[in-house]
Coordinates of C-alpha atoms in Angstrom, one line a residue:
M1 CA -2.3 37.3 -6.2
E2 CA -3.1 34.9 -9.1
S3 CA -3.6 31.3 -8.7
L4 CA -0.3 29.7 -8.3
I5 CA 0.5 27.3 -11.1
S6 CA 3.0 24.6 -10.5
R7 CA 3.8 20.8 -11.3
M8 CA 1.5 20.3 -8.4
T9 CA -1.3 21.3 -10.7
A10 CA -1.2 17.9 -12.6
V11 CA -1.2 15.9 -9.3
Q12 CA -4.7 14.5 -8.2
S13 CA -5.9 15.4 -4.9
P14 CA -5.6 12.9 -2.0
I15 CA -9.2 11.3 -1.7
I16 CA -8.9 10.0 1.9
P17 CA -9.2 13.5 3.5
V18 CA -12.3 14.2 1.1
V19 CA -14.1 11.2 2.3
G20 CA -13.0 11.8 5.8
E21 CA -14.7 15.3 5.6
L22 CA -17.8 13.6 4.3
I23 CA -17.8 11.2 7.3
K24 CA -17.4 14.2 9.7
S25 CA -20.3 15.9 8.3
C26 CA -22.6 12.5 8.8
P27 CA -22.1 11.5 12.4
G28 CA -22.7 7.6 13.0
T29 CA -21.0 6.8 9.8
I30 CA -19.1 3.4 9.8
S31 CA -16.0 3.7 7.8
L32 CA -15.2 1.1 5.4
G33 CA -12.7 3.5 3.7
Q34 CA -9.2 3.7 5.2
G35 CA -6.5 1.3 4.9
V36 CA -5.6 1.0 8.6
V37 CA -5.9 -1.6 11.3
S38 CA -7.5 -1.0 14.6
Y39 CA -4.9 -2.4 17.1
S40 CA -1.9 -0.9 18.6
P41 CA 1.6 -1.2 18.3
P42 CA 3.2 -4.3 20.7
P43 CA 3.9 -3.1 24.3
E44 CA 7.8 -4.0 23.4
A45 CA 7.6 -0.9 21.2
I46 CA 6.9 1.4 23.8
E47 CA 9.4 -0.6 26.0
F48 CA 11.9 0.6 24.0
L49 CA 11.4 4.3 24.3
P50 CA 13.1 4.7 27.4
K51 CA 16.5 3.5 25.7
F52 CA 16.0 6.4 23.3
L53 CA 15.2 8.9 26.3
A54 CA 18.3 7.8 28.2
E55 CA 20.9 8.8 25.8
P56 CA 21.1 12.7 25.5
T57 CA 22.8 12.5 21.9
H58 CA 19.6 10.6 20.4
N59 CA 18.2 14.2 20.0
L60 CA 21.0 15.0 17.6
Y61 CA 20.8 14.0 14.0
K62 CA 21.4 10.2 13.2
D63 CA 22.6 8.3 10.1
V64 CA 20.4 9.3 7.0
E65 CA 19.7 5.6 6.2
G66 CA 18.7 4.6 9.9
I67 CA 20.2 3.7 12.9
P68 CA 22.6 0.6 12.5
L69 CA 20.7 -1.3 15.4
L70 CA 17.4 -1.1 13.6
R71 CA 18.9 -2.0 10.1
T72 CA 20.7 -5.3 11.7
A73 CA 17.1 -6.0 13.3
L74 CA 15.4 -5.5 9.8
A75 CA 18.2 -7.6 7.9
A76 CA 17.5 -10.4 10.2
K77 CA 13.7 -10.1 9.4
L78 CA 14.3 -9.8 5.9
Q79 CA 16.5 -13.2 5.8
A80 CA 14.0 -15.0 8.1
F81 CA 10.5 -14.1 6.5
N82 CA 11.3 -12.6 3.1
G83 CA 14.4 -14.7 2.0
I84 CA 16.2 -11.5 1.1
E85 CA 19.8 -11.7 2.1
I86 CA 21.5 -8.3 2.5
D87 CA 25.1 -8.8 1.0
E88 CA 27.6 -6.7 -0.8
E89 CA 25.0 -6.0 -3.5
N90 CA 22.4 -4.5 -1.6
C91 CA 21.3 -2.4 1.6
I92 CA 18.7 -1.1 3.6
V93 CA 17.4 2.2 4.1
V94 CA 15.0 3.2 6.9
T95 CA 12.3 5.7 5.6
A96 CA 9.4 7.8 7.2
G97 CA 7.0 5.1 5.8
S98 CA 6.9 3.1 2.8
N99 CA 5.2 6.0 0.6
M100 CA 8.6 8.1 1.4
A101 CA 10.5 5.1 0.4
F102 CA 8.8 4.9 -3.0
M103 CA 9.3 8.5 -3.6
N104 CA 12.8 8.0 -2.7
A105 CA 13.2 5.4 -5.4
I106 CA 11.2 7.3 -8.0
L107 CA 13.6 10.4 -7.6
A108 CA 16.7 8.3 -7.4
I109 CA 16.2 6.3 -10.7
T110 CA 14.2 8.8 -13.0
S111 CA 14.9 12.0 -15.0
V112 CA 12.0 14.2 -15.7
G113 CA 10.0 12.7 -18.7
D114 CA 10.7 9.3 -17.8
E115 CA 8.1 6.6 -17.7
V116 CA 7.1 4.3 -14.9
I117 CA 4.7 1.3 -15.4
L118 CA 1.8 0.9 -12.9
N119 CA -0.5 -1.9 -13.1
T120 CA -4.2 -0.8 -12.6
P121 CA -5.9 -0.3 -10.5
Y122 CA -3.0 1.4 -9.0
Y123 CA -2.2 2.6 -5.5
F124 CA -2.9 6.5 -5.8
N125 CA 0.1 7.7 -3.8
H126 CA 2.0 5.9 -6.2
E127 CA 0.8 7.9 -9.3
M128 CA 1.0 11.1 -7.4
A129 CA 4.7 10.3 -6.5
I130 CA 5.6 9.8 -10.4
T131 CA 3.6 12.8 -11.8
M132 CA 5.3 15.1 -8.8
A133 CA 8.9 13.8 -10.2
G134 CA 7.8 15.0 -13.6
C135 CA 7.6 11.5 -15.0
Y136 CA 4.7 9.8 -16.8
P137 CA 2.6 6.8 -15.2
V138 CA 2.1 4.3 -18.1
L139 CA -1.0 2.2 -17.0
V140 CA -1.3 -1.6 -17.7
K141 CA -4.6 -3.4 -16.9
C142 CA -4.6 -6.2 -14.7
D143 CA -6.6 -9.3 -15.8
E144 CA -10.4 -9.6 -14.5
N145 CA -9.4 -11.0 -11.3
Y146 CA -6.6 -8.3 -10.9
Q147 CA -3.9 -10.3 -11.4
L148 CA -0.5 -9.3 -13.4
R149 CA -0.3 -9.7 -17.2
P150 CA 3.5 -9.9 -18.1
E151 CA 3.1 -9.9 -21.4
A152 CA 1.2 -6.8 -21.5
I153 CA 3.8 -5.3 -19.1
A154 CA 6.7 -6.3 -21.5
C155 CA 4.7 -4.5 -24.5
A156 CA 4.4 -1.3 -22.4
I157 CA 8.0 -0.7 -22.1
T158 CA 9.8 2.0 -24.2
P159 CA 13.2 3.3 -24.3
K160 CA 11.9 5.9 -21.6
T161 CA 10.8 3.3 -19.0
R162 CA 12.6 3.2 -15.8
A163 CA 10.6 0.8 -13.6
V164 CA 7.8 -1.5 -13.2
V165 CA 5.8 -1.4 -10.2
T166 CA 4.0 -4.5 -8.3
I167 CA 2.1 -4.2 -5.3
S168 CA 1.5 -7.6 -3.6
P169 CA -0.5 -8.2 -1.4
N170 CA -2.4 -5.7 -3.4
N171 CA -3.7 -2.0 -2.4
P172 CA -6.7 -1.7 -3.5
T173 CA -7.9 -5.0 -4.6
G174 CA -6.4 -7.3 -2.3
A175 CA -5.0 -9.7 -4.9
V176 CA -2.0 -11.7 -4.1
Y177 CA 0.5 -12.4 -7.2
S178 CA 1.8 -15.6 -7.8
Q179 CA 5.3 -16.3 -7.6
E180 CA 5.3 -17.3 -11.4
A181 CA 3.9 -13.9 -12.4
L182 CA 6.1 -12.0 -10.0
R183 CA 9.2 -14.1 -11.3
Q184 CA 8.1 -13.3 -15.2
V185 CA 8.0 -9.6 -14.4
N186 CA 11.1 -9.5 -12.6
Q187 CA 13.0 -11.3 -15.4
I188 CA 11.4 -8.6 -17.9
C189 CA 13.0 -5.7 -15.8
R190 CA 16.4 -8.0 -16.0
D191 CA 16.0 -8.3 -19.6
R192 CA 15.1 -4.9 -20.3
G193 CA 17.5 -3.2 -18.0
I194 CA 15.0 -1.4 -15.8
Y195 CA 14.1 -1.6 -12.1
H196 CA 11.4 -3.5 -10.5
I197 CA 9.8 -1.7 -7.8
S198 CA 8.0 -4.3 -5.3
D199 CA 5.6 -2.5 -2.7
E200 CA 5.3 -5.1 0.0
A201 CA 3.3 -2.9 2.9
Y202 CA 0.9 -5.8 3.3
E203 CA 3.3 -8.6 3.4
Y204 CA 1.9 -10.4 6.5
F205 CA -1.6 -10.2 5.6
T206 CA -2.5 -13.2 3.5
Y207 CA -5.5 -15.8 3.9
D208 CA -6.5 -19.4 3.1
G209 CA -2.9 -20.6 2.9
V210 CA -1.9 -18.1 0.4
K211 CA 1.9 -17.3 0.9
H212 CA 3.6 -14.0 0.1
I213 CA 6.4 -13.7 -2.3
S214 CA 9.2 -11.0 -2.3
P215 CA 10.9 -10.6 -5.8
G216 CA 14.0 -9.6 -3.8
A217 CA 14.4 -13.2 -2.9
F218 CA 15.0 -14.4 -6.6
A219 CA 18.4 -15.4 -7.3
G220 CA 20.4 -12.4 -9.2
S221 CA 17.6 -10.1 -8.5
N222 CA 19.8 -7.6 -6.0
E223 CA 21.0 -5.2 -8.9
Y224 CA 17.6 -4.1 -10.1
T225 CA 14.9 -5.0 -7.4
I226 CA 13.9 -2.2 -5.2
S227 CA 11.8 -3.8 -2.3
L228 CA 9.6 -1.4 -0.1
F229 CA 8.2 -2.4 3.4
S230 CA 6.3 -0.7 6.2
L231 CA 5.6 -1.0 9.8
S232 CA 2.3 1.0 9.5
K233 CA -0.1 -2.0 8.9
A234 CA 1.1 -5.0 10.8
Y235 CA 2.4 -3.2 13.7
G236 CA 0.1 -0.6 14.2
F237 CA 2.5 2.0 13.1
A238 CA 0.4 4.3 11.3
S239 CA 1.5 7.4 12.7
W240 CA 5.0 6.6 13.8
R241 CA 5.9 6.7 10.2
I242 CA 8.6 4.0 9.9
G243 CA 9.2 2.1 6.7
Y244 CA 12.1 0.9 4.9
M245 CA 13.6 -0.2 1.5
V246 CA 16.1 -2.7 0.2
I247 CA 17.9 -1.2 -3.0
P248 CA 20.7 -2.1 -5.1
K249 CA 23.9 -0.8 -3.5
H250 CA 24.8 1.5 -6.6
L251 CA 21.4 3.4 -5.9
L252 CA 22.7 4.3 -2.1
V253 CA 24.2 7.5 -2.8
A254 CA 21.1 8.9 -5.1
V255 CA 18.9 7.5 -2.2
K256 CA 20.6 9.2 0.5
K257 CA 20.8 12.6 -1.4
V258 CA 16.8 12.6 -1.6
Q259 CA 16.2 11.5 2.0
D260 CA 19.0 14.0 3.3
T261 CA 17.0 16.7 1.6
I262 CA 13.5 15.9 2.7
L263 CA 14.0 14.2 6.0
I264 CA 17.9 14.3 7.0
C265 CA 17.1 11.0 9.3
P266 CA 14.0 9.2 9.7
P267 CA 12.6 10.0 13.4
V268 CA 15.1 8.4 16.0
I269 CA 12.5 7.9 18.6
S270 CA 10.4 6.0 16.2
Q271 CA 13.3 4.0 15.0
Y272 CA 13.7 2.6 18.6
A273 CA 10.0 2.1 18.6
A274 CA 10.3 0.0 15.6
L275 CA 13.4 -1.7 17.0
G276 CA 11.0 -2.6 20.0
A277 CA 8.2 -3.9 17.9
L278 CA 10.4 -6.2 16.0
Q279 CA 11.1 -7.9 19.3
A280 CA 7.4 -8.8 19.6
K281 CA 6.2 -12.3 20.5
E282 CA 5.1 -14.4 17.6
D283 CA 1.6 -14.2 18.9
Y284 CA 1.4 -10.6 18.3
L285 CA 1.1 -10.8 14.8
K286 CA -0.6 -14.2 14.7
N287 CA -3.5 -13.0 16.9
H288 CA -4.0 -9.6 15.5
I289 CA -4.2 -10.9 11.7
G290 CA -6.0 -13.9 12.7
A291 CA -8.8 -11.3 14.2
I292 CA -8.7 -9.5 10.8
A293 CA -9.1 -12.8 9.2
Q294 CA -12.4 -13.5 11.2
V295 CA -13.4 -9.9 10.1
R296 CA -12.7 -10.7 6.4
Q297 CA -15.2 -13.6 6.8
V298 CA -17.8 -11.4 7.7
V299 CA -17.2 -8.8 4.8
L300 CA -17.4 -11.9 2.5
N301 CA -21.0 -11.4 2.9
L302 CA -20.6 -9.0 0.1
N303 CA -21.1 -12.2 -2.1
S304 CA -24.8 -11.5 -1.7
L305 CA -24.4 -8.6 -4.3
Q306 CA -23.2 -10.6 -7.1
D307 CA -26.2 -9.3 -9.1
L308 CA -25.3 -5.8 -8.5
C309 CA -21.4 -6.1 -8.3
T310 CA -18.4 -8.2 -9.8
I311 CA -16.3 -9.1 -6.8
A312 CA -12.9 -10.6 -7.7
P313 CA -11.1 -12.9 -5.3
A314 CA -9.1 -11.1 -2.5
D315 CA -6.6 -13.5 -0.6
G316 CA -4.8 -10.6 0.9
A317 CA -4.1 -7.1 2.7
F318 CA -7.6 -6.0 3.9
Y319 CA -9.3 -4.8 1.0
F320 CA -12.2 -6.0 -1.5
F321 CA -12.4 -4.2 -4.9
L322 CA -16.0 -4.0 -6.3
K323 CA -17.2 -3.5 -10.0
V324 CA -20.6 -2.0 -9.5
H325 CA -22.9 -2.7 -12.5
T326 CA -24.2 0.9 -12.8
T327 CA -23.5 4.0 -15.0
M328 CA -23.6 6.3 -11.9
N329 CA -20.2 8.2 -11.1
A330 CA -18.3 6.5 -8.5
F331 CA -17.8 9.8 -6.3
E332 CA -21.5 10.3 -6.5
L333 CA -22.3 6.9 -5.3
V334 CA -19.9 7.1 -2.6
E335 CA -21.6 10.6 -1.1
R336 CA -24.9 9.1 -1.4
L337 CA -23.7 6.0 0.5
I338 CA -22.3 8.4 3.4
R339 CA -25.4 10.6 3.3
E340 CA -28.1 8.2 3.1
Y341 CA -26.9 4.9 4.7
R342 CA -24.1 6.1 6.7
V343 CA -21.4 3.9 5.5
A344 CA -18.3 5.2 3.6
V345 CA -15.9 3.4 0.9
I346 CA -13.4 4.8 -1.3
P347 CA -14.2 5.4 -5.3
G348 CA -12.4 3.6 -7.9
T349 CA -11.6 6.5 -9.8
T350 CA -8.6 7.6 -7.4
F351 CA -7.1 4.4 -8.3
G352 CA -7.1 5.0 -12.0
M353 CA -10.2 3.1 -12.7
D354 CA -12.3 5.2 -15.1
D355 CA -14.0 2.5 -17.3
G356 CA -17.0 1.9 -14.8
C357 CA -18.1 2.3 -11.3
Y358 CA -15.5 0.7 -8.7
L359 CA -15.4 0.9 -4.9
R360 CA -12.9 0.0 -2.6
V361 CA -14.0 -1.7 0.7
A362 CA -11.5 -1.7 3.6
Y363 CA -12.1 -3.8 6.8
G364 CA -8.6 -3.7 8.7
A365 CA -9.9 -1.3 11.2
L366 CA -13.3 -3.1 12.0
Q367 CA -14.2 -5.3 14.8
K368 CA -16.5 -8.3 13.6
E369 CA -19.9 -6.7 15.1
T370 CA -18.9 -3.2 13.4
A371 CA -18.1 -5.0 10.0
Q372 CA -21.3 -7.0 10.2
E373 CA -23.4 -3.6 10.4
G374 CA -21.2 -1.8 8.0
I375 CA -21.7 -4.5 5.4
E376 CA -25.3 -4.6 6.0
R377 CA -25.4 -0.8 5.5
L378 CA -23.1 -1.1 2.4
V379 CA -25.5 -4.0 0.8
R380 CA -28.9 -2.1 1.7
G381 CA -27.3 1.1 0.2
L382 CA -26.1 -0.6 -3.2
Q383 CA -29.5 -2.2 -3.3
G384 CA -31.3 0.8 -2.7
I385 CA -29.6 3.2 -4.8
I386 CA -28.9 1.0 -7.7
S387 CA -32.1 -0.5 -8.0
N388 CA -33.6 2.9 -7.8
T389 CA -31.3 4.3 -10.7
K390 CA -32.2 1.3 -12.9
L391 CA -35.9 1.9 -12.2
R392 CA -35.7 5.5 -13.2
S393 CA -33.6 4.7 -16.4

């Protein structure tokens, strides 16, 4: 049979499994690659599972948009933490992770051939989803510190543009966008009659007094702002697959069509676990994110690489994004770091950065001691590989 040609041919392959196979082939490798946390869900999440098991009807399909108990709890969280009020103009849809929420949004608001603006570096699954939908990602470069450029975003809008996507705190750069910049982008979307999709999966991960801002809290933004959230990071819920989205009420029918077709309903047992997680004591998030903040201080030793890399400020998420001063292909560098120095990072090409050699460094899954060793290996590796490359040239 001839090779199948479909819309998927145009979609990039996910890089995480590729790097994962390289790690498996090199035992002892420390991964600074995948964006996960090391800790488990709070005990309250597990304690809620008997409530699910006690009711036989919970084995049946439930509401497409999520069980009412969880949506009520999420509405309270959104009001308290994000300043987003759920009212007659908007609503919550629970999803199987925030990647699904993004796909729901794209399929709900676009037609084939439409355009969606991504700020580069972008999150690769966003670019993949847009391409899968038969739409075109329009790329707008961030500034040298990976902050938004609202004027450039406005200039990129065409009659085919349906949305602008922002991610703050950012994956892959760790940048946190200012209230002023987010407000400007949100206003541009309002003025031009398009949607602002705000991905806030890392909302709790900010450092040094920096505050997270939700565009969905801006006055009058309910009708055109789509906000995406996840329990995967802050609550250690990666495999439980629970996220949620706040959408304008007029998109609910379209989003439910997508979700009913792909999923029918979010896994109800995971929704009960999520309901329990939201009851966790305040110290749960405070202590775990505080521990990651301490690991971040270890990772800041990357500053010793200033002669070999440009390292932009990163006040959020658990990433640093390095621009390496070399002409070497980013994936080749990643492969050599794994094979020769037993440390793994992610190449920047998968985030749309083709104009140089970029690496994403993730530290959310590390303890301080492992982080120290991992960063030392990365520093040694970059110094050894880049220095030798310069000598040969």
